[in-house]
Short mmCIF file of N, CA and C in Angstrom, two decimals:
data_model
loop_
_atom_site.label_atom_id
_atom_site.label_comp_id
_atom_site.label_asym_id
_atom_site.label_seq_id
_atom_site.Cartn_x
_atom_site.Cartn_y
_atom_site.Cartn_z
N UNK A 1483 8.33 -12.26 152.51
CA UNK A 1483 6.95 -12.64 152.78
C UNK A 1483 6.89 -14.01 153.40
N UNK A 1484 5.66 -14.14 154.09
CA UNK A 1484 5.72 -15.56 154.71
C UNK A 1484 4.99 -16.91 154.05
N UNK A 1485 5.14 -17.88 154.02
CA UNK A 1485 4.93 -18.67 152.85
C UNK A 1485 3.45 -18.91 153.63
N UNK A 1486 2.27 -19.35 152.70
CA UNK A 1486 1.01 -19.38 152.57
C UNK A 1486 0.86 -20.42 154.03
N UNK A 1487 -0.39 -19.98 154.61
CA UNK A 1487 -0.65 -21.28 155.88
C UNK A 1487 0.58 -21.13 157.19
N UNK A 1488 1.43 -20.58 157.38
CA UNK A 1488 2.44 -20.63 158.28
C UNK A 1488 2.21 -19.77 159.31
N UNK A 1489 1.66 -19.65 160.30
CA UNK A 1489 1.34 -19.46 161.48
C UNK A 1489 2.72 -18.32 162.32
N UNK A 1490 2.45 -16.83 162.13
CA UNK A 1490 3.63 -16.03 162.65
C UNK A 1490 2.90 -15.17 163.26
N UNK A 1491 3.56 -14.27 164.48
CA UNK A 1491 3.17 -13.09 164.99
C UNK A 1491 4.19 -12.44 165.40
N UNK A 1492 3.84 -11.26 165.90
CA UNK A 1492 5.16 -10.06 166.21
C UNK A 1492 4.30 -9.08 167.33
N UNK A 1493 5.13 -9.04 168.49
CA UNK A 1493 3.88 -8.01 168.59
C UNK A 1493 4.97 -7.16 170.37
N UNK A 1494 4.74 -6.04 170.65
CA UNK A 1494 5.63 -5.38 171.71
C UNK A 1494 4.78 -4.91 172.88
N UNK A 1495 5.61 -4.84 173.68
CA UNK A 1495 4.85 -3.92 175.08
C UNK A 1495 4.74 -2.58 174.46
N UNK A 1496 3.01 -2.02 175.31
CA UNK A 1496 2.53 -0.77 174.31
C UNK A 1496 2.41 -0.05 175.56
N UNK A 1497 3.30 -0.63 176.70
CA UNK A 1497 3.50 0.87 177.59
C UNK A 1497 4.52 0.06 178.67
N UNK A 1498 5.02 1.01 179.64
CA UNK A 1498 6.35 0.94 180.61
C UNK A 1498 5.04 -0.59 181.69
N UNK A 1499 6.14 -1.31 181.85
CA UNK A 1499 5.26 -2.41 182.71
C UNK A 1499 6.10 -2.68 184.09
N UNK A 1500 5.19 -2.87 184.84
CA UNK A 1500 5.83 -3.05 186.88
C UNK A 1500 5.76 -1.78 187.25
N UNK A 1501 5.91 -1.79 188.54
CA UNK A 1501 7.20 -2.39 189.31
C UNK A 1501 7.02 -4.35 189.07
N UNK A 1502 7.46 -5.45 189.69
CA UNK A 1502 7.38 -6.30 189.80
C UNK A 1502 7.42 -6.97 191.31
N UNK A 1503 6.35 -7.87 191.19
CA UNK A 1503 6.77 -8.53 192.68
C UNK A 1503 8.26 -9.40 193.00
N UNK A 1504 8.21 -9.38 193.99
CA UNK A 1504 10.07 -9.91 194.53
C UNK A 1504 9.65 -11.73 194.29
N UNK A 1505 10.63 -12.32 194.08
CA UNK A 1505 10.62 -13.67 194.11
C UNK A 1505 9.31 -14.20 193.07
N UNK A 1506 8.95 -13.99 192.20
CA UNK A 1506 8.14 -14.09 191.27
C UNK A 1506 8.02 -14.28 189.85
N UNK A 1507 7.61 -15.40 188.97
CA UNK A 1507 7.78 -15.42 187.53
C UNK A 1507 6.26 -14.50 186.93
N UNK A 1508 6.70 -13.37 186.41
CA UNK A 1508 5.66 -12.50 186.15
C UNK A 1508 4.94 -13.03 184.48
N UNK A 1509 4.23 -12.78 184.38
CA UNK A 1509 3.49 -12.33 182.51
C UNK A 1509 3.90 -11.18 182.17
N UNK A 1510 4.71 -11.50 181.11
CA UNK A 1510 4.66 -9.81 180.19
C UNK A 1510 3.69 -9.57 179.57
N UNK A 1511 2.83 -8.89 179.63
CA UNK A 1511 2.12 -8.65 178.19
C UNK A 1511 2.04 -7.94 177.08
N UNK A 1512 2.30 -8.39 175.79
CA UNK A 1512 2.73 -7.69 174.53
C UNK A 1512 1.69 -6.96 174.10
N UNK A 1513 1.26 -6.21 174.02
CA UNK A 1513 -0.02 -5.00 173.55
C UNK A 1513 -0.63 -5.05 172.66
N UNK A 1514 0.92 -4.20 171.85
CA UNK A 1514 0.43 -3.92 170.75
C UNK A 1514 1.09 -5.23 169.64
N UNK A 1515 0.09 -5.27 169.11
CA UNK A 1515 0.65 -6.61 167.70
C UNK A 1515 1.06 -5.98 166.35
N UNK A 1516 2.03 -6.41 165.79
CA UNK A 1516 2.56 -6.22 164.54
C UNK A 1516 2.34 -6.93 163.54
N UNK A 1517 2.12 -8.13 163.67
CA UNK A 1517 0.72 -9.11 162.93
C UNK A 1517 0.80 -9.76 163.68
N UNK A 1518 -0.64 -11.14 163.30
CA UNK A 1518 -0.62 -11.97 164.12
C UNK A 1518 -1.66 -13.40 162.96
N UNK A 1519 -0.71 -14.04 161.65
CA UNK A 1519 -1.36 -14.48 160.97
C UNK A 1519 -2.93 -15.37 161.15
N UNK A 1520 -2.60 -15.93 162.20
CA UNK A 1520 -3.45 -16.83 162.25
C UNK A 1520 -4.51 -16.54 163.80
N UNK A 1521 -4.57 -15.37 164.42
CA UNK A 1521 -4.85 -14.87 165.35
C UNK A 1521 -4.91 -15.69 166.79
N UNK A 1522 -3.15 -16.29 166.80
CA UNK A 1522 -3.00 -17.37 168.09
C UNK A 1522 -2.44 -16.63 168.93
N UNK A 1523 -2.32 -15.11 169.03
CA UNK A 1523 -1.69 -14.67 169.92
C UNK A 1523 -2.46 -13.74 170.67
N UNK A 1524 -2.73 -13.64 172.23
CA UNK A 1524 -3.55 -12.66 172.85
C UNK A 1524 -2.96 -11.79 173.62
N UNK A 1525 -2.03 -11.57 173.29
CA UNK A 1525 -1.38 -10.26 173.91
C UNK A 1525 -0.44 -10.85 175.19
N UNK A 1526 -0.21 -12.03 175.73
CA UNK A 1526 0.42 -12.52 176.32
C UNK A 1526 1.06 -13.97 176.22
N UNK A 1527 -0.23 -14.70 175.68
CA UNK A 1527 0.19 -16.09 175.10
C UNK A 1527 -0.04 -16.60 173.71
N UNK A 1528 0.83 -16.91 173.36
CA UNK A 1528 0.68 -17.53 171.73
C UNK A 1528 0.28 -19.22 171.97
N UNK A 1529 -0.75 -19.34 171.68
CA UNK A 1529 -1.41 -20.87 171.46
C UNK A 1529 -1.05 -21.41 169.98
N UNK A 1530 -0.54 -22.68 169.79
CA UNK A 1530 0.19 -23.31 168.35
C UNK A 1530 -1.07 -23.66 167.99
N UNK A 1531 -0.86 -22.89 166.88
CA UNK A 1531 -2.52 -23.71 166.14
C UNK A 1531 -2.29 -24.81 165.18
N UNK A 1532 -0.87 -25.30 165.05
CA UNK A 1532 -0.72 -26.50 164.21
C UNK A 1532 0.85 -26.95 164.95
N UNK A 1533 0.94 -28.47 164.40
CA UNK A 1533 1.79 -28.79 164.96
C UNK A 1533 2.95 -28.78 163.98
N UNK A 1534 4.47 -28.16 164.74
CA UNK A 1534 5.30 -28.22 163.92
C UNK A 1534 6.37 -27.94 164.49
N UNK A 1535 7.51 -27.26 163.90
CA UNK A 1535 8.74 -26.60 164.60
C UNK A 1535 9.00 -25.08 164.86
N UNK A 1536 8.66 -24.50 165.74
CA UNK A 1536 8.71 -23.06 165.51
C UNK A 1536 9.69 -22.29 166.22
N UNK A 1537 9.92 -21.02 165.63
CA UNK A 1537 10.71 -20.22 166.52
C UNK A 1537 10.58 -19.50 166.96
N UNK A 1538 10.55 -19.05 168.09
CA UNK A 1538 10.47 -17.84 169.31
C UNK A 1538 11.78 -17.01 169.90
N UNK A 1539 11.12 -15.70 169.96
CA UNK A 1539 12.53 -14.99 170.33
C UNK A 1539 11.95 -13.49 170.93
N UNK A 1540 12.59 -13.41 171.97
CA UNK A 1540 11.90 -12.25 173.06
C UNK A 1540 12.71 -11.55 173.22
N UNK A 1541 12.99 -10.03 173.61
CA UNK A 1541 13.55 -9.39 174.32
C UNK A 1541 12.91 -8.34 175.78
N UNK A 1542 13.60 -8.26 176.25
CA UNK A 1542 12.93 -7.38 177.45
C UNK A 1542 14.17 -6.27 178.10
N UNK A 1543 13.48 -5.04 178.03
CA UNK A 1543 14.76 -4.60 178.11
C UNK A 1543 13.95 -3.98 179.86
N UNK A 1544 14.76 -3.59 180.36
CA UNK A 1544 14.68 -3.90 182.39
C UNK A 1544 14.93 -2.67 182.37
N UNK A 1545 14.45 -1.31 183.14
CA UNK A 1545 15.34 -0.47 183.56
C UNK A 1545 14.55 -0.34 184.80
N UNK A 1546 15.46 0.60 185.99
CA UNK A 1546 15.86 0.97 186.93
C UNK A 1546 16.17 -0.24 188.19
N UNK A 1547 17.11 -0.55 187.44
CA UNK A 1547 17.58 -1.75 187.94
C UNK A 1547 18.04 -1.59 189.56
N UNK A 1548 17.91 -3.13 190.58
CA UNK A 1548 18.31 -2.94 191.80
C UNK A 1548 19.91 -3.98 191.79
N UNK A 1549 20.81 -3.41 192.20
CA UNK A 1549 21.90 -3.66 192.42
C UNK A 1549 22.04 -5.26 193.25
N UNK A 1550 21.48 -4.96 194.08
CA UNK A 1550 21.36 -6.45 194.80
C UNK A 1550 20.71 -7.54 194.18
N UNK A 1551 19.64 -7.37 193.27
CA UNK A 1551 18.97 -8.66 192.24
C UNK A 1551 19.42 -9.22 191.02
N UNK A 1552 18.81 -10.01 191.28
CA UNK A 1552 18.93 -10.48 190.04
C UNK A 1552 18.03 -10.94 189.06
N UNK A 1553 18.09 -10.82 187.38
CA UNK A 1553 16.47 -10.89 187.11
C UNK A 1553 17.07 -11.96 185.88
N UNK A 1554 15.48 -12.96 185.52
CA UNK A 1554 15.51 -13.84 184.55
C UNK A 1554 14.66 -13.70 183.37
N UNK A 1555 14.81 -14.28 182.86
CA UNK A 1555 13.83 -14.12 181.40
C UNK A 1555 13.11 -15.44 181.00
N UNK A 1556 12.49 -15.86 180.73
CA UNK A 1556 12.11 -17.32 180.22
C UNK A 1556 10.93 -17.10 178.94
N UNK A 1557 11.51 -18.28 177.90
CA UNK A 1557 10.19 -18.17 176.84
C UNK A 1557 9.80 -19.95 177.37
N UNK A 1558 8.52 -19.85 178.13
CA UNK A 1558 8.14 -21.56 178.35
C UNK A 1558 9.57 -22.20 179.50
N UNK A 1559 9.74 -23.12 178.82
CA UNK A 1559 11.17 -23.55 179.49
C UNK A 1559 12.41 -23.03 179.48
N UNK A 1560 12.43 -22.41 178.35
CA UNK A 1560 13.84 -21.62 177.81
C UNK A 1560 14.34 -20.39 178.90
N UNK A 1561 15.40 -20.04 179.55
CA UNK A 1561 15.45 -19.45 180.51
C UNK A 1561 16.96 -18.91 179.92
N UNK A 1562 16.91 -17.32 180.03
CA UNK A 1562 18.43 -16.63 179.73
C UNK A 1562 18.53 -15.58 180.84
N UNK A 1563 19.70 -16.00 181.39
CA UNK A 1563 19.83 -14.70 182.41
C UNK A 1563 21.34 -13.56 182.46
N UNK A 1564 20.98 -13.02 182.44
CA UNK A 1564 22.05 -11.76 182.47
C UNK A 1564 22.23 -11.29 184.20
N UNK A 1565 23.40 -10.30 183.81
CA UNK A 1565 24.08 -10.08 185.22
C UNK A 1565 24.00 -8.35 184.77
N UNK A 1566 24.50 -7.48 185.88
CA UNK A 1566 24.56 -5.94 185.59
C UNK A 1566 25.54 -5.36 186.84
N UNK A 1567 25.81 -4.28 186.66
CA UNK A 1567 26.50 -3.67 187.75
C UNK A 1567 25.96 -1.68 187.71
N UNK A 1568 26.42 -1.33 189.01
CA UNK A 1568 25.72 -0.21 189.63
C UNK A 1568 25.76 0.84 188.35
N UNK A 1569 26.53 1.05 187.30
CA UNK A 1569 26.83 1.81 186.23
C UNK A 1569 26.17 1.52 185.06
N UNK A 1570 25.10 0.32 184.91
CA UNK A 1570 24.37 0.21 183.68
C UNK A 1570 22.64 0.93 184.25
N UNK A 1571 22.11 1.67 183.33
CA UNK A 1571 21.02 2.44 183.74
C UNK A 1571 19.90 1.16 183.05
N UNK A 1572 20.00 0.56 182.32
CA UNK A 1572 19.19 -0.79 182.32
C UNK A 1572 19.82 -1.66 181.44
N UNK A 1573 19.49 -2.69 181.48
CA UNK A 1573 19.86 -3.83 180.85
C UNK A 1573 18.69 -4.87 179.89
N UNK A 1574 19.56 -5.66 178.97
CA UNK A 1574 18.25 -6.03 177.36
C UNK A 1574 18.88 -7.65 178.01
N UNK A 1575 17.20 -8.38 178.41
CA UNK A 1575 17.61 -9.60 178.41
C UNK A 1575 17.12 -10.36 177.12
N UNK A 1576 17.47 -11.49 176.40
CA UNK A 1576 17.03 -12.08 175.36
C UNK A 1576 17.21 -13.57 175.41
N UNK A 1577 16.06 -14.04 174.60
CA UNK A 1577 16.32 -15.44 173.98
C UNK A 1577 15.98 -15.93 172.94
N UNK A 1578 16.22 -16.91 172.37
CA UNK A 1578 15.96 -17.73 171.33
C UNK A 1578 15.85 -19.41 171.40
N UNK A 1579 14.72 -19.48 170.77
CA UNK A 1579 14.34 -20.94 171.03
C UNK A 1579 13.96 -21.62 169.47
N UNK A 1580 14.44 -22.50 169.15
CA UNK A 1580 13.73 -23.28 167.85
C UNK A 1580 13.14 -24.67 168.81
N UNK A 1581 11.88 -25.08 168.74
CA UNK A 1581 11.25 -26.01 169.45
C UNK A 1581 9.95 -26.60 168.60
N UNK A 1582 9.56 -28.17 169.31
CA UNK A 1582 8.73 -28.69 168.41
C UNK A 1582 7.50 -28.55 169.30
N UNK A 1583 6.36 -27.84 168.70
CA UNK A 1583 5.02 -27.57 169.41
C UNK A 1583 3.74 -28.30 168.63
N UNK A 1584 3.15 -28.63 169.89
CA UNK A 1584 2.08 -29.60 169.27
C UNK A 1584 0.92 -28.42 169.48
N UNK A 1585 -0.39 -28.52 168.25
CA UNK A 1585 -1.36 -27.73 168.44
C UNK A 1585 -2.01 -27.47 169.79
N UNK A 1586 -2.17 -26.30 170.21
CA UNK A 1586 -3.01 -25.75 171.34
C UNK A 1586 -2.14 -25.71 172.71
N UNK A 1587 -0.75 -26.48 172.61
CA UNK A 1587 0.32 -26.09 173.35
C UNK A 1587 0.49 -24.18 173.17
N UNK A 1588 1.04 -24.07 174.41
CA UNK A 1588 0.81 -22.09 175.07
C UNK A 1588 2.61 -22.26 175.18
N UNK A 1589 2.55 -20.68 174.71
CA UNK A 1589 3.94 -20.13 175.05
C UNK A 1589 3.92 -18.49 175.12
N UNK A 1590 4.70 -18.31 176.37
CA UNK A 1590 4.56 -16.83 176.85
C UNK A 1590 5.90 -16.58 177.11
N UNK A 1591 6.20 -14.96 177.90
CA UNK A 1591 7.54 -14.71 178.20
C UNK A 1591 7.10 -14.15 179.55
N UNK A 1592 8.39 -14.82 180.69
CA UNK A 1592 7.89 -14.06 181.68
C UNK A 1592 9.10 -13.73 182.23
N UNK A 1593 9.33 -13.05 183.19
CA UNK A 1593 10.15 -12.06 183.86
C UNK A 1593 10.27 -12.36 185.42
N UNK A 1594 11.28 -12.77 186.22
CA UNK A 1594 11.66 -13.07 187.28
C UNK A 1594 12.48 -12.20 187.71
N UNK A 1595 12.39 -11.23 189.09
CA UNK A 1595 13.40 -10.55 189.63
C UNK A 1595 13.08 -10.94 191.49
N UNK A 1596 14.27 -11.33 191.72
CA UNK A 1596 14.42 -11.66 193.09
C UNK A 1596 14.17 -10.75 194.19
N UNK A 1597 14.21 -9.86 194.10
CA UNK A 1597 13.74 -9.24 195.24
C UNK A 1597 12.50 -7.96 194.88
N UNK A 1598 12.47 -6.81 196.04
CA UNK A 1598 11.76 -6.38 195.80
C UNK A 1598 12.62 -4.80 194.94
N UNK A 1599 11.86 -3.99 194.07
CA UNK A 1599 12.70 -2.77 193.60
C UNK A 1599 11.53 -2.25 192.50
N UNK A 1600 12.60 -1.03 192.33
CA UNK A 1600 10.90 -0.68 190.75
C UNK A 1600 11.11 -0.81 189.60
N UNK A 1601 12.30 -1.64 189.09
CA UNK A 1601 11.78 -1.83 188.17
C UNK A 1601 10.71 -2.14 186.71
N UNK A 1602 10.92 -1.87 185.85
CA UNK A 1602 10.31 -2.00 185.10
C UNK A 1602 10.40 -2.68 183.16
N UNK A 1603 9.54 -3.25 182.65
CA UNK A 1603 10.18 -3.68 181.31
C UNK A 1603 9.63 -2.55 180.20
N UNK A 1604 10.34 -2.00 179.79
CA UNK A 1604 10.14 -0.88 178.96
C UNK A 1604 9.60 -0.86 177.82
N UNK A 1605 9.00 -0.07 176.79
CA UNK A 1605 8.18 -0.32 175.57
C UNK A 1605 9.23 -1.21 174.64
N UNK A 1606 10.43 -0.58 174.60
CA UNK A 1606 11.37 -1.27 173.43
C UNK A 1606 11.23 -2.68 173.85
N UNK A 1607 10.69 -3.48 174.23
CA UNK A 1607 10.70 -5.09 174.42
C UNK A 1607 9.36 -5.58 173.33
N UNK A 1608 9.94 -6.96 172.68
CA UNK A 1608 9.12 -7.61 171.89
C UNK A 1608 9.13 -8.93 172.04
N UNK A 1609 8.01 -10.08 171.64
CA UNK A 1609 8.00 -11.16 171.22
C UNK A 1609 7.85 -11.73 170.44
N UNK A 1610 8.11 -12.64 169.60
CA UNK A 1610 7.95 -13.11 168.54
C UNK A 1610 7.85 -14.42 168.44
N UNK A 1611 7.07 -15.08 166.88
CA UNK A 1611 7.36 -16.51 166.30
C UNK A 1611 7.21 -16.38 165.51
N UNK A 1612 7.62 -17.87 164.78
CA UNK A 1612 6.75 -18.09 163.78
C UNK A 1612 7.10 -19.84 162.92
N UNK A 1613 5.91 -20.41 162.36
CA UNK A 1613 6.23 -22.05 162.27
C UNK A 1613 7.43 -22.09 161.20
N UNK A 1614 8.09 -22.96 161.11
CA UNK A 1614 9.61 -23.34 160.33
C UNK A 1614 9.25 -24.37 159.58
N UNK A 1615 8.39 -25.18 159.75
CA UNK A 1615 8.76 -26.35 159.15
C UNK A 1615 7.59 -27.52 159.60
N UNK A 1616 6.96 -28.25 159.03
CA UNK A 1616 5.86 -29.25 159.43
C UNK A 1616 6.51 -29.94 160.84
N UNK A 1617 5.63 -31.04 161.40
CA UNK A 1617 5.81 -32.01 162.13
C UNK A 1617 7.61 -32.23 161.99
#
């Protein structure tokens, strides 16, 4: 259980998302919510409703991948990128961040693929937080 006052949410893509534009940092947007204690999360951005240390952690899983691109992931600043070859039918990018957020500071996940193709980020992708620890 989560300790009283601590600010958490959970929440996934609630359907297949893109194609995506080429050369572009996209918005994912998470749908459906799995909670959302303190209701700072709108389906794309989580706003800190207090200031503290929190942790965030995304996945996005990519399929029908284009051979020639290459795609990124970012939570805010945090940026993880993976590589693939012609024999993977999609690929799970992820990250993890522990960071210090001041109230009403925004954090989202977005999705970068270099060129143009159809990909897409599939339902199995989620985002998450939640506060750790005061100031």
């Amino acid at each position: 259980t989560l300790a009283v006052n601590t600010p958490a949410f959970g929440a996934y893509v609630g359907g297949n998302r893109g194609p995506f534009s080429a050369s572009t940092w996209t918005d994912i947007p998470f749908t459906n919510e799995r909670f959302d204690t303190d209701s700072a999360f709108d389906g794309t951005t989580f706003t800190v409703p207090e200031t503290g240390k929190y942790l965030f952690s995304a996945q996005l899983r990519v399929e029908q991948l284009a051979v020639d691109l290459y795609y990124q992931m970012r939570i805010t600043t945090t940026i993880g990128t993976n590589g693939f070859d012609t024999t993977t039918p999609y690929f799970m990018l992820s990250a993890s961040v522990i960071s210090s957020e001041s109230s009403g500071g925004t954090i989202k996940v977005q999705l970068f693929q270099s060129g143009t193709a159809t990909s897409y980020v599939h339902t199995e992708s989620y985002f998450c937080g939640m506060k750790l620890i005061g100031a």
